[in-house]
Amino acid sequence: MLEKWLDVFGDLLDDFVPKAYLVYEKSRESYLNDDLVTANKLKRLNYLLHNSEVPYTAEIGKNPVFAYGGIGVIIHADAKIGQRCNFGSSVTVGGDRNGVPVIGNDVYLSTGAKVIGGVKIGDGAIIGANSVVLTNVEPFSVVAGAPSKLISEVNIDNFEKYSGFYWCKGDDEKIKRFKEWYFIKKKFRMP
């Protein structure tokens, strides 16, 4: 039985497996061009490749990171997600009777994190592993637990401790730009 699957998919498996965001981008592009047949096929491809639900109707900003290509990520069809967000494996961004999450820029959602309902997650927030977020999270707050609670805040003085959670990690020039943008110019916000 497995040999038959290898016969069918063998050549494809020799190349790279497209990451969840790439498949989402193509699916979203098809959706915006009124090609729902292709959009739906690509959405199902994401499920097949990554066991993920990343619907083309969700709004996801540029340059996100999906850990391990996007394994187990579930995003509500009406979610709004900012730029450069980082998703661990098995992250859920789901709705309830109170609405759907809206997530700012540069948010880090650790492995297994669940953000549920009509909550807002501010820019630069860090959501701890396996946390369940049911209330708003202020910009540059660090929350953890189920339900999540504030455990720390990221600021210009302690940024080095948390810089590994952001796109600037390990690069002094990028860290300087990141700190200037967010902490000196105060560009962080709630979505």
PDB file of N, CA and C in Angstrom, residues 38 93 122 136 180 188:
ATOM      1  N   THR A  38      -9.675  26.511  -7.446  1.00  0.00           N
ATOM      2  CA  THR A  38      -8.252  26.406  -7.098  1.00  0.00           C
ATOM      3  C   THR A  38      -8.018  26.766  -5.644  1.00  0.00           C
ATOM      4  N   VAL A  93      -6.065  29.540  16.329  1.00  0.00           N
ATOM      5  CA  VAL A  93      -6.635  30.884  16.376  1.00  0.00           C
ATOM      6  C   VAL A  93      -8.098  30.682  16.004  1.00  0.00           C
ATOM      7  N   GLY A 122      -2.099  42.475  21.107  1.00  0.00           N
ATOM      8  CA  GLY A 122      -1.323  43.632  20.702  1.00  0.00           C
ATOM      9  C   GLY A 122       0.015  43.274  20.069  1.00  0.00           C
ATOM     10  N   ASN A 136      -8.129  39.966  26.030  1.00  0.00           N
ATOM     11  CA  ASN A 136      -7.174  40.786  25.283  1.00  0.00           C
ATOM     12  C   ASN A 136      -5.789  40.722  25.920  1.00  0.00           C
ATOM     13  N   GLU A 180      14.165  50.643  18.071  1.00  0.00           N
ATOM     14  CA  GLU A 180      13.887  52.034  17.717  1.00  0.00           C
ATOM     15  C   GLU A 180      12.441  52.191  17.244  1.00  0.00           C
ATOM     16  N   PHE A 188       4.010  50.624  18.616  1.00  0.00           N
ATOM     17  CA  PHE A 188       3.190  49.446  18.892  1.00  0.00           C
ATOM     18  C   PHE A 188       1.747  49.850  19.145  1.00  0.00           C
TER      19      PHE A 188
END
